[in-house]
PDB file of C-alpha atoms in Angstrom:
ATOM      1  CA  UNK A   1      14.412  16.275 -10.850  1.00 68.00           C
ATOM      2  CA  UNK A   2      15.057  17.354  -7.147  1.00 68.00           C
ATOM      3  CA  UNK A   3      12.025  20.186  -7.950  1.00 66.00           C
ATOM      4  CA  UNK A   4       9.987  17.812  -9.329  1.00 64.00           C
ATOM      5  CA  UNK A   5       9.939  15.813  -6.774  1.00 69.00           C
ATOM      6  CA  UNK A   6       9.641  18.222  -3.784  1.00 68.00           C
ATOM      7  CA  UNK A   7       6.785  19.623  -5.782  1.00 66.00           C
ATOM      8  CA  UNK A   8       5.335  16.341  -6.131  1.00 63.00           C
ATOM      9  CA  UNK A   9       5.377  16.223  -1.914  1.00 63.00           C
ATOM     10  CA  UNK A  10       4.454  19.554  -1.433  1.00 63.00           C
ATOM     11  CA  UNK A  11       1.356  18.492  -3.265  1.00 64.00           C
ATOM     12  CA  UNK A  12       0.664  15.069  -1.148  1.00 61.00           C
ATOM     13  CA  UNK A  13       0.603  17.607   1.539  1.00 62.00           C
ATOM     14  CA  UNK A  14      -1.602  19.752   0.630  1.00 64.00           C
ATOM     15  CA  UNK A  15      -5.040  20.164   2.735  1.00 57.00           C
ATOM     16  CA  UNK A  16      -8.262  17.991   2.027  1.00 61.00           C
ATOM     17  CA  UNK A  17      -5.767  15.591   0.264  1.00 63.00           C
ATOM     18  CA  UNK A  18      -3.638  15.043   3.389  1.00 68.00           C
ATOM     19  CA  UNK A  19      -6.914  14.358   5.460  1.00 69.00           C
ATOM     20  CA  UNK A  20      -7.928  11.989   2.990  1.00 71.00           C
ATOM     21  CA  UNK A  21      -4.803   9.882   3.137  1.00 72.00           C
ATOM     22  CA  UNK A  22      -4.481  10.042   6.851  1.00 72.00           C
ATOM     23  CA  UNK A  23      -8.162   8.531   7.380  1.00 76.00           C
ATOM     24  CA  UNK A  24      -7.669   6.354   5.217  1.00 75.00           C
ATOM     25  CA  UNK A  25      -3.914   5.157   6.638  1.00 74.00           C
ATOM     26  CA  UNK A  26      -5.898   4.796  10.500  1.00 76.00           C
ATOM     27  CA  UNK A  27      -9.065   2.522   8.933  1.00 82.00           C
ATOM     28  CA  UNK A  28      -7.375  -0.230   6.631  1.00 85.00           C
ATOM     29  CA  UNK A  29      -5.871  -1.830   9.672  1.00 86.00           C
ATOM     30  CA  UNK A  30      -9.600  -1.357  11.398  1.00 86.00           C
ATOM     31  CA  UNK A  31     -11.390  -2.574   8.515  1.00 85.00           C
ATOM     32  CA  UNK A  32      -8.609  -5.900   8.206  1.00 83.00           C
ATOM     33  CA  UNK A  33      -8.627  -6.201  12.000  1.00 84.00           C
ATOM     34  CA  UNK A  34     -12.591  -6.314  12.279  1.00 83.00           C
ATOM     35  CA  UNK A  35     -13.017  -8.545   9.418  1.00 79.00           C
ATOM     36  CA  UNK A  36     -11.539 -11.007  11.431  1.00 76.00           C
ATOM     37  CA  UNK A  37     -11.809 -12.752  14.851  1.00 75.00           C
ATOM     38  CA  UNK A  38      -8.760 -11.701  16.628  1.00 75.00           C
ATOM     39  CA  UNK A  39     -10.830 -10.024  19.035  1.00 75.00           C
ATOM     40  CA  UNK A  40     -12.952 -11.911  19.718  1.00 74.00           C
ATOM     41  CA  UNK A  41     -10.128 -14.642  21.056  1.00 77.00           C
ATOM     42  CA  UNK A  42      -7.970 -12.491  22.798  1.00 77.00           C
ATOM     43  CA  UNK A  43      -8.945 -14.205  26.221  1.00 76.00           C
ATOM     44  CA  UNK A  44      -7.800 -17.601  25.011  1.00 82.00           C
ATOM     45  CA  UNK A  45      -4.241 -16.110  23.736  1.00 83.00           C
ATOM     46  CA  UNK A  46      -0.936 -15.640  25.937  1.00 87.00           C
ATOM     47  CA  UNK A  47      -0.052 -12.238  25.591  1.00 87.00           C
ATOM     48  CA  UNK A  48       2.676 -12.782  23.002  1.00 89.00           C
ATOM     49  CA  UNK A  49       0.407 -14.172  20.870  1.00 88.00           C
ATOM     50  CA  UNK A  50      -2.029 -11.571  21.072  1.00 88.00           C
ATOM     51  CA  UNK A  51       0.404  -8.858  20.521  1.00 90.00           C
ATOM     52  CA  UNK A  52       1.504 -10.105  17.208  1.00 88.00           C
ATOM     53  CA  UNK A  53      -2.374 -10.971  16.102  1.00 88.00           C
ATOM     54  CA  UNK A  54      -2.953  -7.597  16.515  1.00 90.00           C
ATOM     55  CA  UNK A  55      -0.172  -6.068  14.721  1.00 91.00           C
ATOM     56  CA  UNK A  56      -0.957  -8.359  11.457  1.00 90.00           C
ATOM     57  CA  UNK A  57      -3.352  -5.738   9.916  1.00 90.00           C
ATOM     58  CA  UNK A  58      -0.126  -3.542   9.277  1.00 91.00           C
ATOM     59  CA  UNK A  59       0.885  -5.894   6.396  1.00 90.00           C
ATOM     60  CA  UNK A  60      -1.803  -4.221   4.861  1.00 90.00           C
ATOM     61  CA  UNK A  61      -0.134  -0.832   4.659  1.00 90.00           C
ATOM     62  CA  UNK A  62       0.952  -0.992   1.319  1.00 92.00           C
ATOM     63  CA  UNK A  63      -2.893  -0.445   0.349  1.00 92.00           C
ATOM     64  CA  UNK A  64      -2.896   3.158   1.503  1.00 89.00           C
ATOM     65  CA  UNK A  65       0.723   3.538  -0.232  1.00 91.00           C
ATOM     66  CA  UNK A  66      -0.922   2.173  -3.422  1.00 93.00           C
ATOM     67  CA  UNK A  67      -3.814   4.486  -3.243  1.00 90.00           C
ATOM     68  CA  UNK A  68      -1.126   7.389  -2.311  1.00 89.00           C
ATOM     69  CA  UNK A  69       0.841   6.507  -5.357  1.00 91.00           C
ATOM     70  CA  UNK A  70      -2.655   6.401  -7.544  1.00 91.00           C
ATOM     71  CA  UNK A  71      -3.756   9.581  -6.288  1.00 88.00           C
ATOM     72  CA  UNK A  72      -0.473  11.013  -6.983  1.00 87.00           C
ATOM     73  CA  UNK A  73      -1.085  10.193 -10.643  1.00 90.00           C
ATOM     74  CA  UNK A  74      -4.386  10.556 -11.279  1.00 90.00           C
ATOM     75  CA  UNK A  75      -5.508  13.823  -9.451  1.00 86.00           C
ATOM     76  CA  UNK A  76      -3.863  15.636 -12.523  1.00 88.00           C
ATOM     77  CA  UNK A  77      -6.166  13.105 -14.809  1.00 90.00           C
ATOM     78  CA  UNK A  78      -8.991  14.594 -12.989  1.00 87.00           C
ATOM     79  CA  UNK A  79      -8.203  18.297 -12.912  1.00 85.00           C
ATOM     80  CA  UNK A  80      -6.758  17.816 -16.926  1.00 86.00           C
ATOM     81  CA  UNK A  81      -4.005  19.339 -15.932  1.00 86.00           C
ATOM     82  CA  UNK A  82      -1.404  15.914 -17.032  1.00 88.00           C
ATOM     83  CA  UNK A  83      -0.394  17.485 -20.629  1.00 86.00           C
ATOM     84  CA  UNK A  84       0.892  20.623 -19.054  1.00 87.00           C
ATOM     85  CA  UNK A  85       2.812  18.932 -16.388  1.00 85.00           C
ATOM     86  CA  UNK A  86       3.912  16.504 -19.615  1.00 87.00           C
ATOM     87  CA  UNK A  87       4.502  19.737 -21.636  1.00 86.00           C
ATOM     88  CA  UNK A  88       6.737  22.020 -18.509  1.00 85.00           C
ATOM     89  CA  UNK A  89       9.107  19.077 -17.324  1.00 85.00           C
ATOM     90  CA  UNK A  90       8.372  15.722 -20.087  1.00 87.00           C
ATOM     91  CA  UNK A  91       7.491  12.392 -19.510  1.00 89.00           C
ATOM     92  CA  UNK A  92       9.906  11.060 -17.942  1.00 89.00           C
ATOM     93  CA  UNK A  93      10.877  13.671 -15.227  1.00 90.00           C
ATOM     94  CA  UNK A  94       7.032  13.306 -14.588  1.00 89.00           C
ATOM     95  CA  UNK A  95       7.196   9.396 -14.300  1.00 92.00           C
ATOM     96  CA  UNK A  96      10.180   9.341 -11.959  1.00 91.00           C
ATOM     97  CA  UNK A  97       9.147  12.439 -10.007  1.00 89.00           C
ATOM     98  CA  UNK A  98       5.902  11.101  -9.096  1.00 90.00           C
ATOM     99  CA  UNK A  99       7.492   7.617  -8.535  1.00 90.00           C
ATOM    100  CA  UNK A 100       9.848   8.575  -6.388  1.00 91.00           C
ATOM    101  CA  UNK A 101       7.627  10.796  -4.261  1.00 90.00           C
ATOM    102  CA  UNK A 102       5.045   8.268  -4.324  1.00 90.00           C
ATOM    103  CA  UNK A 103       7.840   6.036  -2.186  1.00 92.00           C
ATOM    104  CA  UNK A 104       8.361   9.047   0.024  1.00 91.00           C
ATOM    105  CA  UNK A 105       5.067   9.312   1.397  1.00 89.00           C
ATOM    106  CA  UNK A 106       4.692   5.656   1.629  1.00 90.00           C
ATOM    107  CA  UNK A 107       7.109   5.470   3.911  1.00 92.00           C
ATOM    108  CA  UNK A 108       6.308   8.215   5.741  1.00 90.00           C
ATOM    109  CA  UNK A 109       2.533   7.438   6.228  1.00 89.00           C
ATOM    110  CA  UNK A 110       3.245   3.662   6.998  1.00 91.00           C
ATOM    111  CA  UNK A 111       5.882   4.334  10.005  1.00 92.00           C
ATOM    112  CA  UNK A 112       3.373   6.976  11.182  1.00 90.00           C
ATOM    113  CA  UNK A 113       0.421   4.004  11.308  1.00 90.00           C
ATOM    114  CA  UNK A 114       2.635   1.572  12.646  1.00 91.00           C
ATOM    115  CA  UNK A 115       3.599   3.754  15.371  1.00 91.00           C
ATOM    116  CA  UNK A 116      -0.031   4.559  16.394  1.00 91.00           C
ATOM    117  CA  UNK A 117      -1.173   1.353  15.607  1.00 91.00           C
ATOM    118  CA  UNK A 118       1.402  -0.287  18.440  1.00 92.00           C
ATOM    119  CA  UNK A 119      -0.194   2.401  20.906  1.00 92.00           C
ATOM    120  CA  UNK A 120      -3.880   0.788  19.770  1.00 91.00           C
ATOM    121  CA  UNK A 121      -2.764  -2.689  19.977  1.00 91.00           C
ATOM    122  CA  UNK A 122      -1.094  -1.807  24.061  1.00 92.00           C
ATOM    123  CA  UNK A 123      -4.682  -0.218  24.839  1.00 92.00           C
ATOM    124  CA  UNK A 124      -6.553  -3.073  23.403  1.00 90.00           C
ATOM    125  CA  UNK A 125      -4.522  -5.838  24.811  1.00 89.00           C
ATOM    126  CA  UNK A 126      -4.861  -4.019  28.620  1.00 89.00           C
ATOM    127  CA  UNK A 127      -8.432  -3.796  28.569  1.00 88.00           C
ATOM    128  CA  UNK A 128      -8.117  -7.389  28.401  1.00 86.00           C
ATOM    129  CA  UNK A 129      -6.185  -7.671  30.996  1.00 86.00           C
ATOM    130  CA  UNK A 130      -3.083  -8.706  28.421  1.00 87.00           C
ATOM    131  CA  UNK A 131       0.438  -6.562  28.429  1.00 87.00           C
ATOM    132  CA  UNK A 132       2.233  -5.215  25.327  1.00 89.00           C
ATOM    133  CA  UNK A 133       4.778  -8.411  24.630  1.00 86.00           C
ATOM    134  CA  UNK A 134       6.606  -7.771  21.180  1.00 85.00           C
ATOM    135  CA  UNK A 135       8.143 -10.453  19.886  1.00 84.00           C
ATOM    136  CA  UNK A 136      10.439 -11.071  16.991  1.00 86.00           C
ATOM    137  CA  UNK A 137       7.729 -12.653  15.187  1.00 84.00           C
ATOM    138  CA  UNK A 138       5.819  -8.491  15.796  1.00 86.00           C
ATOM    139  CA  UNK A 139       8.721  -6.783  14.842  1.00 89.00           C
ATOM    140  CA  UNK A 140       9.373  -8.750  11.518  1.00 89.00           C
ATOM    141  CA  UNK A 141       5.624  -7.890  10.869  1.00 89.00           C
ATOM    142  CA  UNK A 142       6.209  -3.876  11.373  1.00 90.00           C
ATOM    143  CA  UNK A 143       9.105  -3.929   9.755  1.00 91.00           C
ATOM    144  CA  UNK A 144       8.278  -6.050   6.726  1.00 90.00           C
ATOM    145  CA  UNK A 145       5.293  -3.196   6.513  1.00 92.00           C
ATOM    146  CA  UNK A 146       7.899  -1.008   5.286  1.00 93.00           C
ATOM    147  CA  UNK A 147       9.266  -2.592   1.946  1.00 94.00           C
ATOM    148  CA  UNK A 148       5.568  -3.150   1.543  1.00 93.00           C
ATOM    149  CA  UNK A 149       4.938  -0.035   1.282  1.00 93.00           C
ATOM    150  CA  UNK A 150       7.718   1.152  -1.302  1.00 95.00           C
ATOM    151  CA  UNK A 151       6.250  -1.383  -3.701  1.00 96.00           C
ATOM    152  CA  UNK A 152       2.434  -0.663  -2.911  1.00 94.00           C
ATOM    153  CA  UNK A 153       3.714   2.944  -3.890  1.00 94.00           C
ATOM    154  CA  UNK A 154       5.373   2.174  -7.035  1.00 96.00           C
ATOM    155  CA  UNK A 155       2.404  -0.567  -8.097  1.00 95.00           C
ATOM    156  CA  UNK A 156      -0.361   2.257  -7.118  1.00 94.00           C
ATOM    157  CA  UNK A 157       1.735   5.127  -9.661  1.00 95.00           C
ATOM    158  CA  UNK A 158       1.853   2.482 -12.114  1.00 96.00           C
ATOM    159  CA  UNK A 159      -1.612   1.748 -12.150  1.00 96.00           C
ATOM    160  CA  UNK A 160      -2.481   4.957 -11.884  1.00 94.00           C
ATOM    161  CA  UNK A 161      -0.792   5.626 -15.543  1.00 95.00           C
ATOM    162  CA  UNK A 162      -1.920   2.785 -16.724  1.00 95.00           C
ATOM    163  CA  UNK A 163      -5.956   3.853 -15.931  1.00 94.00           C
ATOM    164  CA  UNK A 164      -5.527   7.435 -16.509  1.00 90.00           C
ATOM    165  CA  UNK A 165      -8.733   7.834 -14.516  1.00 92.00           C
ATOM    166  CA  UNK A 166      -8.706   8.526 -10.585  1.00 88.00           C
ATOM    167  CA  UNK A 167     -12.170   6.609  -9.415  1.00 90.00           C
ATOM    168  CA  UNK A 168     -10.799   3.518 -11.326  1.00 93.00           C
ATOM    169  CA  UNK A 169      -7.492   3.487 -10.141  1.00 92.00           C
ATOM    170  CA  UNK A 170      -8.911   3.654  -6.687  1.00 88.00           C
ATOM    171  CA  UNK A 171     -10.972   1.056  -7.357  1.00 90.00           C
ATOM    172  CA  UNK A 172      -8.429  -1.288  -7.948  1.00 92.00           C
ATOM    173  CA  UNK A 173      -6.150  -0.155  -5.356  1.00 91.00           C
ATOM    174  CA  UNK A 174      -8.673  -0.458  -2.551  1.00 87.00           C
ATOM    175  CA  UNK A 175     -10.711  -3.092  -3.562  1.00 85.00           C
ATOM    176  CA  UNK A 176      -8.371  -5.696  -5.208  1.00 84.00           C
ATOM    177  CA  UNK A 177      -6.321  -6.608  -2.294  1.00 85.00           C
ATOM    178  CA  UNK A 178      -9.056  -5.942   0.565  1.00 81.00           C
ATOM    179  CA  UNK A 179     -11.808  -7.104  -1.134  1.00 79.00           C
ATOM    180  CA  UNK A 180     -11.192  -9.615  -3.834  1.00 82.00           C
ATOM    181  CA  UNK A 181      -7.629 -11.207  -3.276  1.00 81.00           C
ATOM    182  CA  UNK A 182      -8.203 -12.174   0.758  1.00 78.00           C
ATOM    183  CA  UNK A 183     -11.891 -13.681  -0.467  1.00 77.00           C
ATOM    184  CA  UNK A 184      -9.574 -16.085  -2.735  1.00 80.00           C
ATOM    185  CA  UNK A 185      -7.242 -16.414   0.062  1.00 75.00           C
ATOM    186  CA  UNK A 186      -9.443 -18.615   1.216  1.00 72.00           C
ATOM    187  CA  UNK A 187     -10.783 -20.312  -1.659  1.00 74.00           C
ATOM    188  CA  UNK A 188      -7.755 -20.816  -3.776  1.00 76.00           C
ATOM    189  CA  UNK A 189      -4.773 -20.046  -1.597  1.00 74.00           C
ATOM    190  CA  UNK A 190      -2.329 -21.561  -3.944  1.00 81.00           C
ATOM    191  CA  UNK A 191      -3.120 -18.788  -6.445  1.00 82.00           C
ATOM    192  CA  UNK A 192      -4.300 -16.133  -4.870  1.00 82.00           C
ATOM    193  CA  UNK A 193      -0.813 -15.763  -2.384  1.00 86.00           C
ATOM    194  CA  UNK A 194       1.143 -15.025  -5.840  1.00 91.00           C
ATOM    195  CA  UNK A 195      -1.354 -11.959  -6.833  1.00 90.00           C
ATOM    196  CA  UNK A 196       0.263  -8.391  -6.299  1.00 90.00           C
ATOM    197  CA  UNK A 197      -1.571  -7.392  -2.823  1.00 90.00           C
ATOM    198  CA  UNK A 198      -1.017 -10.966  -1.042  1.00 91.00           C
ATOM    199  CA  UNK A 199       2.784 -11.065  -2.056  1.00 92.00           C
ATOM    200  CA  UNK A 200       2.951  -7.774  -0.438  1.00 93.00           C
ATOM    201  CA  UNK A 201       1.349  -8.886   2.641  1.00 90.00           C
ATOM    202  CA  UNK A 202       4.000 -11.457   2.500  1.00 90.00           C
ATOM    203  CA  UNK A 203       6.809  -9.638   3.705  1.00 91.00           C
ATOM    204  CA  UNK A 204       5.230  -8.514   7.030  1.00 87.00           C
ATOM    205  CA  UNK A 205       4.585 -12.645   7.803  1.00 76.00           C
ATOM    206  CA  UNK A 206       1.100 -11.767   9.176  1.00 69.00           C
ATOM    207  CA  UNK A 207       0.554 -14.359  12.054  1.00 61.00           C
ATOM    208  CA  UNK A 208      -3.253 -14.579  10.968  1.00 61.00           C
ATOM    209  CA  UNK A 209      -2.293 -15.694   7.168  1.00 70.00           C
ATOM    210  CA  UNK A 210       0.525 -18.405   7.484  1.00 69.00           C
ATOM    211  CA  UNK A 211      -1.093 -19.476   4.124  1.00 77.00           C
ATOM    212  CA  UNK A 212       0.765 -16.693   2.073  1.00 84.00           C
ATOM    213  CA  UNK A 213       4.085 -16.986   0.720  1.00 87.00           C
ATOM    214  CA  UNK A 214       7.605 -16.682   2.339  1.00 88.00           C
ATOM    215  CA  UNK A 215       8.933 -13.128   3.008  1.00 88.00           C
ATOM    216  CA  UNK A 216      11.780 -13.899   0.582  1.00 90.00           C
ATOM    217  CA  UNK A 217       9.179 -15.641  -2.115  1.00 91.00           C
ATOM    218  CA  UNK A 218       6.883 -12.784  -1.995  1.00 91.00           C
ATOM    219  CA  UNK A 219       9.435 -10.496  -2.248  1.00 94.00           C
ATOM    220  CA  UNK A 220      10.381 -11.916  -5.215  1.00 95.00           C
ATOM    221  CA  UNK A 221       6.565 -12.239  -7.196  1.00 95.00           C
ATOM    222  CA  UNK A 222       5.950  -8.398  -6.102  1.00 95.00           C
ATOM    223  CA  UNK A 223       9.057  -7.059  -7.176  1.00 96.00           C
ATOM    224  CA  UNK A 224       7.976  -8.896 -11.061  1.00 96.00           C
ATOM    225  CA  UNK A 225       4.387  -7.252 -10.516  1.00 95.00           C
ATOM    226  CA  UNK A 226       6.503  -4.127  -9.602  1.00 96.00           C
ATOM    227  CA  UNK A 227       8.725  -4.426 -12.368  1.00 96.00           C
ATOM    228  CA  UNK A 228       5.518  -5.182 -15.109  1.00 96.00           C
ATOM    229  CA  UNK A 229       3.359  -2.577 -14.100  1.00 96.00           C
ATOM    230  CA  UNK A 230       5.702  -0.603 -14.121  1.00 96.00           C
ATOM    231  CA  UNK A 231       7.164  -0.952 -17.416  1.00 96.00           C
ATOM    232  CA  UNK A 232       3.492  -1.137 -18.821  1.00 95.00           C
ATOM    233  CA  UNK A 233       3.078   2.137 -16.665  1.00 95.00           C
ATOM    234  CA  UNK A 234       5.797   3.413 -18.965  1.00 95.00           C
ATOM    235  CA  UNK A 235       4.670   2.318 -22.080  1.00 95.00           C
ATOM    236  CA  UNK A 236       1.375   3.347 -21.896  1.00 94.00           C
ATOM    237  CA  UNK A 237       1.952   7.064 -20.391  1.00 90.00           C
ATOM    238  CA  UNK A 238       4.659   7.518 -22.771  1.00 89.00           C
ATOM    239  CA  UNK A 239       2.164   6.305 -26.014  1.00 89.00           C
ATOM    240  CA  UNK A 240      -0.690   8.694 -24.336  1.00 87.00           C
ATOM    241  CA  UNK A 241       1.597  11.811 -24.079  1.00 82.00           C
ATOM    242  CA  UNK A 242       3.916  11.786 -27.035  1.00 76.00           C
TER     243      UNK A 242
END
């Protein structure tokens, strides 16, 4: 299992797929960031404040760990090269392997965006004339980031033996929670905080989404997506390959 697994991060390391990952890790907190208007009240926000508003968009981390965990899975869909990994080490090595690397890299790539990301948020608040004030209410949001990301991981394997088919399984990663599930945020908060990317959220406590669910509440709906997909991940990988 230990080989399995280093293989499986030898592989997440490996050149163009690396880059990809990486560029994607620095633009989801750009792309969340922009989409709202943080920046555009920065002048009218104590420096606390600001500080924390800007490190919200790394509750969004678990995306890229998602779409690491997916592409983890799904690059062998593409190359057809799943049945002989199936056929060398079995199904379940395979499952847990990429599972468990999945989390690896997750949690990894997330500190490494948090990190840089507190470096962008100390540039951005100076050129408005605003110092770098963490609070506790910043630090529960990095922090939180983190078991985020584990989950994102283990969701984006699980769909990504579920689909069986890389473009779709980036689809949903990316997409669902940027896209579709923060539209409904708005529109039907009440349902939309228990879907898989907005409980995940949750545990950072974003300071520009008070409408999602408690840390401890979302822990507990993503960890039964987690659990689901996961078992269905199972289920279906084992029916495809046996």
């Amino acid at each position: 299992m230990i080989g399995v697994i280093r293989s499986e991060l030898l592989r997440a390391r490996s050149g163009a797929n690396t880059l990809a990952v990486l560029l994607l890790g620095a633009f989801i907190p750009v792309i969340v960031l922009t989409s709202e208007d943080t920046l555009g009240q920065m002048t009218s926000m104590d420096a606390t404040t600001a500080t924390q508003r800007l490190l919200a968009p790394l509750a969004w981390s678990f995306v890229v760990a998602a779409f690491a965990g997916a592409f983890g899975v799904t690059r062998e869909f593409y190359y057809g090269s799943m049945g002989r990994t199936i056929a060398q080490i079995g199904f379940r090595r395979a499952f847990l392997g990429k599972g468990i690397a999945a989390i690896g890299v997750a949690v990894a790539l997330t500190a490494g965006v948090a990190a840089v990301w507190c470096g962008v948020a100390a540039v951005v608040l100076g050129v408005n004339g605003l110092a770098f004030s963490p609070s506790f209410g910043a630090a529960r949001t990095v922090l939180g980031a983190l078991p985020g990301a584990v989950l994102g991981a283990v969701l984006g394997a699980s769909i990504g033996w579920i689909v069986g088919n890389y473009y779709a399984a980036a689809a949903i990663v990316l997409a669902g929670p940027i896209a579709f599930e923060r539209a409904f945020l708005g529109s039907a908060s009440e349902a939309a905080r228990f879907s898989p990317g907005l409980s995940l959220a949750a545990l950072a406590s974003p300071s520009d989404h008070p409408a999602l669910l408690e840390p401890w509440a979302g822990l507990a709906v993503a960890l039964g997506w987690t659990l689901i997909l996961a078992a269905g991940a199972w289920v279906v990988g084992y029916r495809r390959f046996r």
